[in-house]
Each structure stands twice: as structure tokens, then as C-alpha cells.
XYZ file of C-alpha atoms in Angstrom:
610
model
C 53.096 38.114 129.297
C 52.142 41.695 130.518
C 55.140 42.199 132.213
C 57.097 41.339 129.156
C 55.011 43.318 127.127
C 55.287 46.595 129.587
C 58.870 45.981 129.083
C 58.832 46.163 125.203
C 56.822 49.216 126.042
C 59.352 50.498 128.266
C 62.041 49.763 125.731
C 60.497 51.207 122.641
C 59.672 54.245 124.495
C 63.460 54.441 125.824
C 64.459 54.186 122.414
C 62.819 57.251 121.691
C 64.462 59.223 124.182
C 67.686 58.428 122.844
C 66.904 59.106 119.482
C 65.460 62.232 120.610
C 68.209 63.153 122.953
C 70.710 62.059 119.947
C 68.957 64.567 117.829
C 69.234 67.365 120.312
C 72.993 66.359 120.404
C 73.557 66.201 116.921
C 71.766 69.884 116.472
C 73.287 71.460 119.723
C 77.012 70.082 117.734
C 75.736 71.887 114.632
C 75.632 74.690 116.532
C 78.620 75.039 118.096
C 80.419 73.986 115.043
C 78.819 76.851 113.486
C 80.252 78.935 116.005
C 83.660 77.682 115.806
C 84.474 77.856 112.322
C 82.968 81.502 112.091
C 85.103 82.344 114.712
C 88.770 82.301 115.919
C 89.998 81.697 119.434
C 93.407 83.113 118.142
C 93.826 86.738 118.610
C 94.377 88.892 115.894
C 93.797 85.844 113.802
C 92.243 88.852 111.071
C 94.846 91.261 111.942
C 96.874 93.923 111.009
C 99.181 92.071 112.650
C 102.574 91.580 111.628
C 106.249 89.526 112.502
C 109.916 90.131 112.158
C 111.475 88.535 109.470
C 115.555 89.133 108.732
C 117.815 89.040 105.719
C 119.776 89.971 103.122
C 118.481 91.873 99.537
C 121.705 92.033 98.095
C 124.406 89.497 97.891
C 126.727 88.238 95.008
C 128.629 84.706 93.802
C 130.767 83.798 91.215
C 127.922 84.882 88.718
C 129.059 88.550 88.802
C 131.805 89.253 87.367
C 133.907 91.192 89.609
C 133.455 88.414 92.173
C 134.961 85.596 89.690
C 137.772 87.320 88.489
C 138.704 87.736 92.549
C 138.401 84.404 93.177
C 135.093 83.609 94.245
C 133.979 80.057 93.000
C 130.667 79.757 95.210
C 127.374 79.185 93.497
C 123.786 80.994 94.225
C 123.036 77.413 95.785
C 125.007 77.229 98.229
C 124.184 80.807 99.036
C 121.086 80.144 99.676
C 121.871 77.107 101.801
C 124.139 79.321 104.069
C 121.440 81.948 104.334
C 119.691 79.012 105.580
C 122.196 77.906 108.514
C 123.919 75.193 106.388
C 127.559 74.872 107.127
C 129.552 75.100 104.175
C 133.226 75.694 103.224
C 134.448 79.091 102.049
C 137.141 79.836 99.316
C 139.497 80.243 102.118
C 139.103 76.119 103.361
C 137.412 77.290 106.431
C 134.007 75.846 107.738
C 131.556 78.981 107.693
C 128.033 79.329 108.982
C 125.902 82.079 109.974
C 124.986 82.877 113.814
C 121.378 82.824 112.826
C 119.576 81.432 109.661
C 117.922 83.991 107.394
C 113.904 84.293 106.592
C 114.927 85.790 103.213
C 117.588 86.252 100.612
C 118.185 87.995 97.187
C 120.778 86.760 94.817
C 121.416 89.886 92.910
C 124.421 89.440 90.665
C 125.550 91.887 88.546
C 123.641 92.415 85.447
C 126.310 93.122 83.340
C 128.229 89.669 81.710
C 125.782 87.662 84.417
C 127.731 84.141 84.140
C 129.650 84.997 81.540
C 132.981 84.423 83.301
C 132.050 81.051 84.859
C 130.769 80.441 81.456
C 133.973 81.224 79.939
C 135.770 79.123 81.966
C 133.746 76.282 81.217
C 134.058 76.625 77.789
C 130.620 77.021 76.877
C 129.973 76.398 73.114
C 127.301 79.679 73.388
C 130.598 81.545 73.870
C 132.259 80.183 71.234
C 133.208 83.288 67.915
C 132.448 86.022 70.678
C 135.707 88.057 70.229
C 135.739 89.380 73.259
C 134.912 86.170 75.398
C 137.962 84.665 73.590
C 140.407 87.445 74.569
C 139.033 87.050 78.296
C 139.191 83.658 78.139
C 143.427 83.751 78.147
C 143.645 86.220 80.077
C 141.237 84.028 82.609
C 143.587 81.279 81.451
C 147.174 82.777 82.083
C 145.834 83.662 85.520
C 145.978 87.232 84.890
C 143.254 88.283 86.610
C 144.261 92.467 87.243
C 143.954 92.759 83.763
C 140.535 90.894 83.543
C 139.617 93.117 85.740
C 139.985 96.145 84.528
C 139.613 95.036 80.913
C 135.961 94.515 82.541
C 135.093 97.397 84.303
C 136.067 99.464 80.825
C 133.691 96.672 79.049
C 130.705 97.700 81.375
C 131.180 101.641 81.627
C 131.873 101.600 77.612
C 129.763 99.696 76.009
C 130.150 98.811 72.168
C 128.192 96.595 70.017
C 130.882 93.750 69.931
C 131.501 94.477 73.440
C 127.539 93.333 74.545
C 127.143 89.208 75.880
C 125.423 87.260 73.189
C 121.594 87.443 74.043
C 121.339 83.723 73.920
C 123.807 83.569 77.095
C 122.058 86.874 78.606
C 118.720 85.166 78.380
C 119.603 81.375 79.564
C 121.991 83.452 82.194
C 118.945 84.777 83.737
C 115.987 82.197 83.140
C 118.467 80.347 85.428
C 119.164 82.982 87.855
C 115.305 83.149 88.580
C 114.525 79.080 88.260
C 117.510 78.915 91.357
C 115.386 80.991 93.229
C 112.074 79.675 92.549
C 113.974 76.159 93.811
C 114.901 77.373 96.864
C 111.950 79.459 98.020
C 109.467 78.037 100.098
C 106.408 80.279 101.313
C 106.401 80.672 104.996
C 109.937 78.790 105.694
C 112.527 80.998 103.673
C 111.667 83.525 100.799
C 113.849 83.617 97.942
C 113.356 86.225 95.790
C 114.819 87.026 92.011
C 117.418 89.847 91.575
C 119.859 91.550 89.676
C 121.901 94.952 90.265
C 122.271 97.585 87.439
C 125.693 98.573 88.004
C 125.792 102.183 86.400
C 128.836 103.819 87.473
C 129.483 107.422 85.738
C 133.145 108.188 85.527
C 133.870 106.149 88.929
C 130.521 107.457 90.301
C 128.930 105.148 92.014
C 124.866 104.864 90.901
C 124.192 100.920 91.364
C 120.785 99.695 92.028
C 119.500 96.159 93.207
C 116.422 95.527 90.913
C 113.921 93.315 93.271
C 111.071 91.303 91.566
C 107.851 90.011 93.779
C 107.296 86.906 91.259
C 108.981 83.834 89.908
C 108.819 81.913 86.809
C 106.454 83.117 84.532
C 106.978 86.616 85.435
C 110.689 87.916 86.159
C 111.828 85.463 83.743
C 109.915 87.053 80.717
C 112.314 90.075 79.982
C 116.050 90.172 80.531
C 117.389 92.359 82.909
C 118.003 95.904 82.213
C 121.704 96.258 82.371
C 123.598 100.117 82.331
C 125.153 99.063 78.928
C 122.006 99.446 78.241
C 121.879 102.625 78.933
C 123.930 104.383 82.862
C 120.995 107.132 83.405
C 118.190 106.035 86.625
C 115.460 107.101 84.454
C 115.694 104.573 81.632
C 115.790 101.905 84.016
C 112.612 102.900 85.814
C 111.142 103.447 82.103
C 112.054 99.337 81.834
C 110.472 98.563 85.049
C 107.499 100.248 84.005
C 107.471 98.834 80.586
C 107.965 95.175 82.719
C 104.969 95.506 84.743
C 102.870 96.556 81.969
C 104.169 93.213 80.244
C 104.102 90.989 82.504
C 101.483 92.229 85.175
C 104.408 91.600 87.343
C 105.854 93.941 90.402
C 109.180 95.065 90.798
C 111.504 97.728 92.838
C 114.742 99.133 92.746
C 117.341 99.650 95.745
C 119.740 102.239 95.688
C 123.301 101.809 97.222
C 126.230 103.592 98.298
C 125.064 107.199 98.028
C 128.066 107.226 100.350
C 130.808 106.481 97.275
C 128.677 108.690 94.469
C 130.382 111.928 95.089
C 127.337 114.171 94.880
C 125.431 111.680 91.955
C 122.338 110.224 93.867
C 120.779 113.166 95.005
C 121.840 115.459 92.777
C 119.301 118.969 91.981
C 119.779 117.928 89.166
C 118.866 114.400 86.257
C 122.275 112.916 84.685
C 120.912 114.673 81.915
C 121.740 118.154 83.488
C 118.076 119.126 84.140
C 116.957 120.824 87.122
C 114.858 118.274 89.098
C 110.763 117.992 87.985
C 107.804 117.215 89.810
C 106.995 113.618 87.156
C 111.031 113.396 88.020
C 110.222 113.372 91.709
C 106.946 110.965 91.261
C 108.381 108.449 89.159
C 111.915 108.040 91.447
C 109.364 107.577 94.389
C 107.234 105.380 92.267
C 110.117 102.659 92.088
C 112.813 103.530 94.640
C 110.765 103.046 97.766
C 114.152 102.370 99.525
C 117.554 103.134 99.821
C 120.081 101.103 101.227
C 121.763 102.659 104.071
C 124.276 100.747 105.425
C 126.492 97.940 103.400
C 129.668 95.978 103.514
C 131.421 99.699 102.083
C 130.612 101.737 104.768
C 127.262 103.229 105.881
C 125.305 106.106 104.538
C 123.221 107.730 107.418
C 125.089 110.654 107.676
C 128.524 112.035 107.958
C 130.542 114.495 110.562
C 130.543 116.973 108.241
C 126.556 117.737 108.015
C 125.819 116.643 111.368
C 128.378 117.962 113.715
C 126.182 118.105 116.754
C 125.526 113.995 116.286
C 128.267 112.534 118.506
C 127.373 108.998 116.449
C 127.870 110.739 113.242
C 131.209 109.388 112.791
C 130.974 106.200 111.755
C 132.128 103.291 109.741
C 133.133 106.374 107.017
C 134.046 105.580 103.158
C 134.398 109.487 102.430
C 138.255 109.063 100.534
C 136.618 109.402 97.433
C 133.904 107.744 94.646
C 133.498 103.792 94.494
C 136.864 103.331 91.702
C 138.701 106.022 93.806
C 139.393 107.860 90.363
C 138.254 111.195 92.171
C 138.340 112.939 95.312
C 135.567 113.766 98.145
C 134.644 117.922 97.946
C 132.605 119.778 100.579
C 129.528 120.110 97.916
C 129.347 116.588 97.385
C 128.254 115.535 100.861
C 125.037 116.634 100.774
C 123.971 114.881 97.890
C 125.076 111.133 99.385
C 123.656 110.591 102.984
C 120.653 109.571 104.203
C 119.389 112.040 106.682
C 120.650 115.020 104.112
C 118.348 113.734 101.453
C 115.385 113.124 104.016
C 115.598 117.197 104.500
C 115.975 117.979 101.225
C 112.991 115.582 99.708
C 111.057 118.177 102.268
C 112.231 121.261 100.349
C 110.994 119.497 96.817
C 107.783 118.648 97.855
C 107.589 122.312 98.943
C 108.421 123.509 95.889
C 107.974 120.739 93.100
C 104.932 119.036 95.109
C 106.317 115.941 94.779
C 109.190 114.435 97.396
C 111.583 111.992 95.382
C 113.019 110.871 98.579
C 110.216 109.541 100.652
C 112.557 106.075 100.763
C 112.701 103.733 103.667
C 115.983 102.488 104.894
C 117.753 98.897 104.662
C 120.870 97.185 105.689
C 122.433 94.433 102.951
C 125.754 92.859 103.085
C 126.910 93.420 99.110
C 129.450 90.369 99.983
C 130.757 89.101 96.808
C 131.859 85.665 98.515
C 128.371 84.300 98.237
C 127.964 84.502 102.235
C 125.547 86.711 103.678
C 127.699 86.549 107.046
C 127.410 89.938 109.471
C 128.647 89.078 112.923
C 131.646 90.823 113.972
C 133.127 87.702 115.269
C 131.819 85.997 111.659
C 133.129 88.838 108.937
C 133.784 86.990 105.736
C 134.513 90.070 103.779
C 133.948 91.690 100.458
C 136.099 89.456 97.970
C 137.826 85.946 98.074
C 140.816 88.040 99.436
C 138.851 89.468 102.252
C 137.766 86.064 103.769
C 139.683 85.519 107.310
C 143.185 85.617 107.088
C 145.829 86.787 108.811
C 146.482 89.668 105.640
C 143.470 90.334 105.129
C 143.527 94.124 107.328
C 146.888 94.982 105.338
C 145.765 94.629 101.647
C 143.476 96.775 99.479
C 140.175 95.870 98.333
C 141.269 94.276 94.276
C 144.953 95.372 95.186
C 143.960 98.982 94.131
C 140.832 100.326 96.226
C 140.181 100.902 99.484
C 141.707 99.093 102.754
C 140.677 96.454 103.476
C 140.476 97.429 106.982
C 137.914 99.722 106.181
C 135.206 97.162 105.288
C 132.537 96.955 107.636
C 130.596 93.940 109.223
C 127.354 95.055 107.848
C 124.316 94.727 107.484
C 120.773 93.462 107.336
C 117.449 94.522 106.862
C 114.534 93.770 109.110
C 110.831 93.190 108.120
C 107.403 93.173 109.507
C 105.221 91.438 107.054
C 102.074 89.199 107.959
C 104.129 86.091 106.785
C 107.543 84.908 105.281
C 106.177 84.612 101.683
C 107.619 87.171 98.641
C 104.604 88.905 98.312
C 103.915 89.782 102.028
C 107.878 90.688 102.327
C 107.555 92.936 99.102
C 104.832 94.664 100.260
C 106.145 95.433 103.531
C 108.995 96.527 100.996
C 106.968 98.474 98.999
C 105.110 100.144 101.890
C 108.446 100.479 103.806
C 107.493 98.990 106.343
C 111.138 97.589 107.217
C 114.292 98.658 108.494
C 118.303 98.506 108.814
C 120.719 97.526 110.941
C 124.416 97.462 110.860
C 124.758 93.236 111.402
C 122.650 93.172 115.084
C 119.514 91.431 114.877
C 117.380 94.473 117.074
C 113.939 94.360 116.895
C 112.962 97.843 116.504
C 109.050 98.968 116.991
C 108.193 102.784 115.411
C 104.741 104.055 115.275
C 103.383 107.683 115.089
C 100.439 109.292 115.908
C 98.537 111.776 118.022
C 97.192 110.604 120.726
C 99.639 107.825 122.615
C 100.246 107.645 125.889
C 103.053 106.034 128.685
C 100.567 102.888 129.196
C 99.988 101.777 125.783
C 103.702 100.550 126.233
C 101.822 98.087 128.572
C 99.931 96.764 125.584
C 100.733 93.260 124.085
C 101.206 93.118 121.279
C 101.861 97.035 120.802
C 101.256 96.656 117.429
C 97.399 96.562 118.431
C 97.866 99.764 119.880
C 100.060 100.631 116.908
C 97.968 99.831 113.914
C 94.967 101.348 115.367
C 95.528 104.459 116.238
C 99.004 105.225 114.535
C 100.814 104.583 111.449
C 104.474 102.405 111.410
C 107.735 102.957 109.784
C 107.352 104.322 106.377
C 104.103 105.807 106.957
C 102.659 109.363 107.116
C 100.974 111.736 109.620
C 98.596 114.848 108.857
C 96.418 117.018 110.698
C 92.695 115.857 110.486
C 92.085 119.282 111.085
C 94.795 120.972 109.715
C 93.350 124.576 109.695
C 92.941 124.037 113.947
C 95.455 126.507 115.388
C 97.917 124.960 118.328
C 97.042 121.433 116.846
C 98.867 118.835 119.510
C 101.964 117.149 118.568
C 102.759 113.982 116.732
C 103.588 111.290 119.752
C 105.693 108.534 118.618
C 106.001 104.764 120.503
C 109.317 103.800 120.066
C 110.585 99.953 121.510
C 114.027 98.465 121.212
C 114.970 95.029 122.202
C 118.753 93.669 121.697
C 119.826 90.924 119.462
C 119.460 87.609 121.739
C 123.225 86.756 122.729
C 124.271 90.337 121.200
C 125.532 93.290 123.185
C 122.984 95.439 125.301
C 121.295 98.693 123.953
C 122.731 101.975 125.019
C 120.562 104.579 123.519
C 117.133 105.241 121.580
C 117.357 107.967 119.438
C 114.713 110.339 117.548
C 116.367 112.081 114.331
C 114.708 114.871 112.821
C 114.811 116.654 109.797
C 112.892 119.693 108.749
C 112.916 122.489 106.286
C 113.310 126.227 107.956
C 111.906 129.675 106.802
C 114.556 130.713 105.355
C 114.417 127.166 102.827
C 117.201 125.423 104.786
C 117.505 122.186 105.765
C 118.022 121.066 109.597
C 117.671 118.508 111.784
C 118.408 117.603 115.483
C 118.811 113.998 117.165
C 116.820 113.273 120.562
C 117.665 110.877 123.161
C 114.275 109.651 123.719
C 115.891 106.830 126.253
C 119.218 106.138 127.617
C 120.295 103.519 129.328
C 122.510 105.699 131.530
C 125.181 108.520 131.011
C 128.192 106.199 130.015
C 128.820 104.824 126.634
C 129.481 101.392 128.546
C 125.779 101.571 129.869
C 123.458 98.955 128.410
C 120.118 97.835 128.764
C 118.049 94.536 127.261
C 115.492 96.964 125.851
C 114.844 100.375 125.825
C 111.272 102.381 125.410
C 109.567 105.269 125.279
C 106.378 107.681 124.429
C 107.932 110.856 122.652
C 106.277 113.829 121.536
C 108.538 116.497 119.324
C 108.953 119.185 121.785
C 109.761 121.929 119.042
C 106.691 120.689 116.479
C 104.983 123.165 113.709
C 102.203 122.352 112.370
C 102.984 124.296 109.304
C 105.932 122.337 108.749
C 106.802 119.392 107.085
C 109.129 117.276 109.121
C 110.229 113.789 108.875
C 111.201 111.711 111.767
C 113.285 108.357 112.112
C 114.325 106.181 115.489
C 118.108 105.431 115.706
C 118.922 102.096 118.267
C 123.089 102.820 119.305
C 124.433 99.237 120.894
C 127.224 99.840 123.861
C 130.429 99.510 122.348
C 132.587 95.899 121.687
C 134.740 94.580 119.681
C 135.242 95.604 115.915
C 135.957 92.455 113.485
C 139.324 93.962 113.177
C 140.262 93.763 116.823
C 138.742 89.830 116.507
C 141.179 89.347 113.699
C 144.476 90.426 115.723
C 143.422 88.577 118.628
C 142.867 85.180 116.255
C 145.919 85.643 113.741
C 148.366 86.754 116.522
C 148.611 90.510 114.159
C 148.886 93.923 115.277
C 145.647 95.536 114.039
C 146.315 98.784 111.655
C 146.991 102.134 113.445
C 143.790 103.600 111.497
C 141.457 100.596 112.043
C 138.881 100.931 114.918
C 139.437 99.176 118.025
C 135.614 99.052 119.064
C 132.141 99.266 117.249
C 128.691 100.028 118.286
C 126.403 98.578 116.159
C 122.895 100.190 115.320
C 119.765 100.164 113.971
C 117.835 102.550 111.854
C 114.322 102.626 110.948
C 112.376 103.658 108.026
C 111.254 107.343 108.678
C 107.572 108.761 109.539
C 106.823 111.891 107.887
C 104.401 114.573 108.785
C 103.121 116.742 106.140
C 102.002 120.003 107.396
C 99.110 121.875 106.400
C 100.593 124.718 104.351
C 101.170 121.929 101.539
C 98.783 119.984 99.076
């Protein structure tokens, strides 16, 4: 009996212990949980950090209507399922996919008639007593598609009253448009985002703009889209953006394109109005052209022979015959006013004298493919038009049997992003803050960050964006003195890194371009090789970096500053084509390409200036 009862004792008091000990447990695991979910063991997990994301912010189907009348018959869904690595079949009967999927995609189909052709063709009873619809209609039906052509282009640069698309079709047109993209967008896998381009083109002049909205339903699909029969001049449709955002709460942008084919129009000293350029001019175009893109299907836009002369990569991929309809010729004067690097200089000289710089833009590659395929590879070139898919005739015709060669067209190009995630509003603000940049079709990541203090081992650091965000600003930001009245202030230093496309060619050079305003109120600018990968053109390297500080820096000068990747040379989409057809490629065509990269400038603003 006692030694049972020592052993309840023993038992009870055991008991204890463990509920004791279980209580100590239980509030030690409270603790630590505490710990844990107040913390990350992820670095960065807060961060400033930021990713790569690729694609395309302007592409077109058979919803424009340039695109039907030249055959194109593919729909913004299967656009966006190519864009997504789907295989599909092209107008041609070939099997088509891209090299690598896309993170994002804008369907941005011409404004003017949106749908109406397809429409047309259909039949659709909304159609039906539109005058002008009916006339199209045989013309669509006797296959005489020249004529529909140019009966539409005279439609959209002279607009009537009869000659406007009933605003029942404008309006279901587009609350389509943007439910297609809401369908296909899925945050963090692939970004779809709503578009349209306002295709104002002043006698032949080309002054397009891709119109980019950050929302969906509910927001882009409240108004219509601004088209230039509405009205052809840049500042009414940024008076219509404006006017949408104070709606709708919504946010939206606007792209420039082909400066290259304006002859002297998109940076002109002057509005289309024939007034001399104002400082509210030069805020509001900065306001909602944050971007310009650079580098397209129709040649590229960085800079041209002419104003750069000393820029042995100057020459390249050149549409300088004439304006987009080739209804004029190229003069001297007009250069200037349609490049890239040109304008960079000469947004210096305004904010010198207006106070206001209307081209602070960042720079983007986009394919402006009218097949429906956003496809960029050299050895994967689906063209401009139907008539410019693969074929062995393609290099011998002209672009709608009356523009340029089709030769000429270029293999191009694609804009890279670093947002904190693939959703549309962390890829528009990376937009917004131009935080992106273009390439020509390569997929090269491209690092740029500025500031005043870098050295040769924060290359070491991984990421380098910690480095980067810390103590510098990226593309598309801006550098000033925090002293600026010190005399002899140090130098901006800029970390530059450059790594090829995956199975792509190697890198050749790294390039610093720089553009600055002089004493006597000129512009200039001078290219650096920061890093080579040796002294032949055939000389490649994986990746290329370096630590560069502007040897010839003012600190009373405004200067802007932009890194240029240059690929070794291989073989142009032309060449590809004679080899596959069994065709002699055209005397003028290029037998080799080297594919680049450019990134959204830096720009320092000196202390002389507010």
C-alpha cells in the first residue's frame, strides 16, 4: 500500500513536470513564431529589388486596318498565345513560335476603324446604312484590296463626318479590345495590358503613338480611344489622357514611334500649331511621353551617320529614304529633329532655356508586326505584313507593293523591364519611371546605375542592384550635386553590366554615349568604350563590365548619359532567307547584323540650373 501510494505520488508529480515542461514548450514556440513571421530569411524580401521581365508594347492583328486589308486574318488571341510560347500557324501555312515566351504584351491596334474591316467582312448588322462601310465592303469583296487601301489611309488623314465609324461599333470595338486583355492577363505569369495607337500622320509625316493603359475593365474601358480623326496634333491627345485620368482615376502613357520616318515632325522647335516650343509645352509632353520607342520593325532611331560621324555603329538598320508614305524626301534639317541621341542633347538646351526638358524619355524596343506575331529572332523574322511572312519573295517586293523594300525591314525589337513583379502595375511603373530598356531582338540583360561614389569591387556585389539602389540611381533616373556650389565636385561613376542573350551571340562592346550642351549653345556628344571584348569586331565575350567615371565631366553642365551593348556580328534574317529559299539575297541588303541594346539614359543636372 505505501509503495503504491509513493508511486501515485511519483506519478502525479511527473505529471506536473510535463505539463510544466509542455508549457515552457508551448511559450518558447510562441516565441519563435513571433520571430519568424516578423522576420524574413529571404533577402531583400522588403527590397528595392527588382527582375527582368521581356516583351512587346506594340503589336497589331487583323483589328487594324492596314493589317486586314494585307491579309492578316490572326486574332488578338492567338497573339497573346504566341507571346506566350504557343505554337500556332501563320497566314503563310507555316508552324511559328517564338524562341522564348514573353512576360508581357500590348495589343495596340490602330485606333482608327478598330475592327471595322473584320467587321465588314462579317457582315455585321451595326454596319449596316454606313455609306462608307458599304463602298468598302465591295471593294473588300472584289478582292481589290490596293484600292482599300488607299481609300483608307485618305479616310484616316481626312476625316469627314460621314467618313467617322458609327460610335456603337467604336465603343463595342474597344470594350472588347480591353475584355481580351483582361482574359489573358494573369498577375505574376504574363501581363497583358490594354492598348491602342493614335495613328496621326501629317501629310505622310509620321507622328503615331501607342497609348498604354495600367488598368482593365472598369477603367480603360470607360472612354473610347482618342483617335487622330479626332483631331492629328500631340497636344489634344495628351489633353484626352488627362481628361481620362481625371475620369476614371485611371493611369495611362503614350509611346512615340518612328521619329526615324517623321521628317523633322517629332522634335520639332516648334508645336504643329507653328508655335515656338513653351515651358507647360515641355512639362506636359514629359508628363505623358515618358518613352520613346527607339528601335522597331521600320528601322531604328538611335541615331544616324549624318549627326554622329565619329560613331562607327551609327550606321545602322537606316529608314532615311524619306517619311513613313514615302510622299516626301529626307533633307539635311530634318535629321535632327528624328533620332534619339539628337533629341537627348537638345531636351538639355530647353531645360536651359525654357526650364523644362520635353525629352527626358526612356528608350524601348517593340516589334510594330502587323501579322499578330511578336517574333524577333533573326533566324524567326515573320515580317511586317501577311506578304512579309517567310517566303522565298519576300526580300524582292515592297512593303504594300508601294513603300519601302522589303529587304529593309528589320528583325526588331523588344523592350526589357525591371519591375518588382510581372503584374501591369509594377511593369507600368517601371514604365513610367523608365526604368526599362531596348534592344534590337537579343534578350541582353543590361544593368545601368549612376552615382558618385562606386568603386571596381562593388561589381563583386550580388545582387548589384543592392549596391545599385543604395547608393545610385538606375536607368531613367537623375544625378545632382548635393553640394552643388563645392568647386572640383568628383565625377558621376556609373556601374555598367552586360550579359548575352542565353544561346545568342557573344557581346563585343559596352558603350557610354554622351550628350551635352556646349558654351556656345550647341549640342554634342561622344561615345566611350567603357569595355571591349578585344580589338576585332569578331571578338566576343559572355558578359562585359565596368566602373566608369566621365573623364571630361562639368559640373556646370547638364549632361545626359546612356549605355549602348554592340553583339559581334552574325547573320542578318536576310542572309537566313537565301540560305533557306535557295535565293540570291539583294545587292543592297546586309549580309551580317550586330544586334544591340540600349538603355534608358541617366541625366545629370548641373548646378547652374533650377
Amino acid at each position: 500500500m505505501v509503495l503504491n501510494g509513493v508511486r501515485a505520488v511519483i506519478k502525479v508529480l511527473s505529471f506536473r513536470a510535463a505539463v510544466t515542461q509542455l508549457s515552457l514548450t508551448i511559450a518558447v514556440g510562441a516565441i519563435s513564431s513571433a520571430v519568424i513571421a516578423g522576420d524574413s530569411y529571404s533577402p531583400n524580401s522588403d527590397s528595392t529589388r527588382t527582375q527582368l521581365y521581356w516583351g512587346d508594347l506594340h503589336l497589331h492583328t487583323s483589328n487594324s486596318a492596314d493589317a486586314y486589308t494585307m491579309g492578316s486574318r490572326i486574332t488578338p488571341e492567338t497573339a497573346y498565345r504566341f507571346a506566350r510560347g504557343e505554337m500556332v500557324r501563320a497566314g503563310n501555312g507555316m508552324s511559328v513560335r517564338p524562341r522564348y515566351r514573353h512576360d508581357f504584351l500590348a495589343v495596340s491596334d490602330h485606333a482608327e476603324y478598330l475592327s471595322v474591316y473584320r467587321l465588314l467582312d462579317a457582315e455585321d448588322s451595326r454596319l449596316k446604312g454606313w455609306a462608307l462601310g458599304e463602298d468598302w465592303l465591295k471593294l473588300l469583296r472584289s478582292d481589290r484590296m490596293g484600292e482599300l487601301t488607299m481609300a483608307f489611309a485618305d479616310a484616316f488623314q481626312n476625316p469627314t463626318p460621314e467618313k467617322m465609324t458609327p460610335p456603337a461599333v467604336v465603343s463595342a470595338a474597344w470594350q472588347d479590345a480591353v475584355a481580351t486583355a483582361d482574359r489573358h492577363n494573369q498577375p505574376h505569369l504574363f501581363t497583358a495590358f490594354p492598348a491602342y495607337e493614335w495613328t496621326s500622320t501629317i501629310s505622310g509625316d509620321n507622328l503615331h503613338r501607342v497609348v498604354l493603359y495600367r488598368e482593365g475593365r472598369g477603367y480603360a474601358d470607360q472612354n473610347v480611344p482618342f483617335s487622330s480623326q479626332d483631331s492629328n496634333d500631340p497636344e489634344d491627345l495628351w489633353a484626352a489622357m488627362a481628361r481620362y485620368e481625371s475620369q476614371v482615376n485611371g493611369s495611362v502613357l503614350a509611346i512615340p514611334h518612328n521619329s526615324n520616318v517623321s521628317n523633322g515632325r517629332m522634335f520639332a522647335p516648334q508645336t504643329l500649331s507653328g508655335v515656338p516650343l513653351s515651358r507647360t509645352y515641355a512639362e506636359t509632353r514629359a508628363r505623358w511621353e515618358p518613352l520613346l520607342e527607339v528601335t522597331q520593325v521600320k528601322g531604328d532611331s538611335e541615331t544616324h551617320p549624318l549627326l554622329s560621324p565619329d560613331d562607327r555603329y551609327a550606321d545602322f538598320e537606316r529608314w532615311d529614304e524619306g517619311n513613313i508614305a514615302l510622299t516626301a524626301e529626307k533633307a539635311d534639317w530634318m535629321f535632327p529633329q528624328e533620332y534619339a541621341r539628337s533629341a537627348l542633347a537638345q531636351g538639355l538646351r530647353y531645360r536651359r532655356s525654357l526650364g523644362a526638358n520635353p525629352y527626358q524619355f526612356g528608350m524601348i524596343g517593340a516589334t510594330d508586326s502587323h501579322t499578330g506575331y511578336s517574333a524577333v529572332s533573326e533566324d524567326n523574322f515573320f515580317g511586317k505584313f501577311r506578304s512579309t511572312e517567310p517566303s522565298a519573295e519576300r526580300m524582292f517586293t515592297k512593303m504594300a507593293q508601294v513603300l519601302n523594300e522589303n529587304w529593309r525591314l528589320s528583325a526588331s525589337g523588344l523592350t526589357g523591364v525591371w519591375a518588382k513583379e510581372n503584374t501591369r502595375e509594377a511593369l507600368f511603373d517601371a514604365l513610367q519611371r523608365k526604368e526599362v530598356y531596348a534592344t534590337t531582338g537579343s534578350r541582353i540583360q543590361l544593368r545601368f546605375f549612376g552615382g558618385w561614389d562606386f568603386t571596381e569591387d562593388d561589381l563583386l556585389a550580388v545582387p548589384i542592384s543592392t549596391i545599385g539602389y543604395q547608393r545610385g540611381v538606375p536607368m531613367g533616373g537623375t544625378l545632382t550635386l548635393s553640394e552643388p556650389d563645392t568647386p572640383g565636385a568628383a565625377a558621376p561613376v556609373f556601374i555598367v553590366l552586360a550579359m548575352k542573350e542565353p544561346d545568342g551571340p557573344d557581346l563585343h562592346a559596352l558603350q557610354i554615349v554622351k550628350g551635352w550642351i556646349d558654351e556656345a549653345d550647341e549640342p554634342q556628344e561622344r561615345v566611350y568604350d567603357a569595355a571591349l571584348a578585344g580589338p576585332s569586331e569578331v571578338d566576343g565575350s559572355a558578359s562585359l563590365r565596368t566602373v566608369w567615371v566621365d573623364p571630361a565631366f562639368n559640373a556646370d553642365q547638364d549632361a545626359v548619359y546612356y549605355a549602348r551593348v554592340i553583339e559581334v556580328p552574325r547573320q542578318r534574317w536576310t542572309t537566313r532567307d537565301a540560305n533557306f529559299f535557295g535565293v540570291q539575297r539583294p545587292e543592297q541588303a546586309p549580309e551580317y547584323i550586330q544586334d544591340r541594346a540600349y538603355s534608358s539614359p541617366i541625366w545629370y543636372l548641373g548646378a547652374m540650373h533650377p
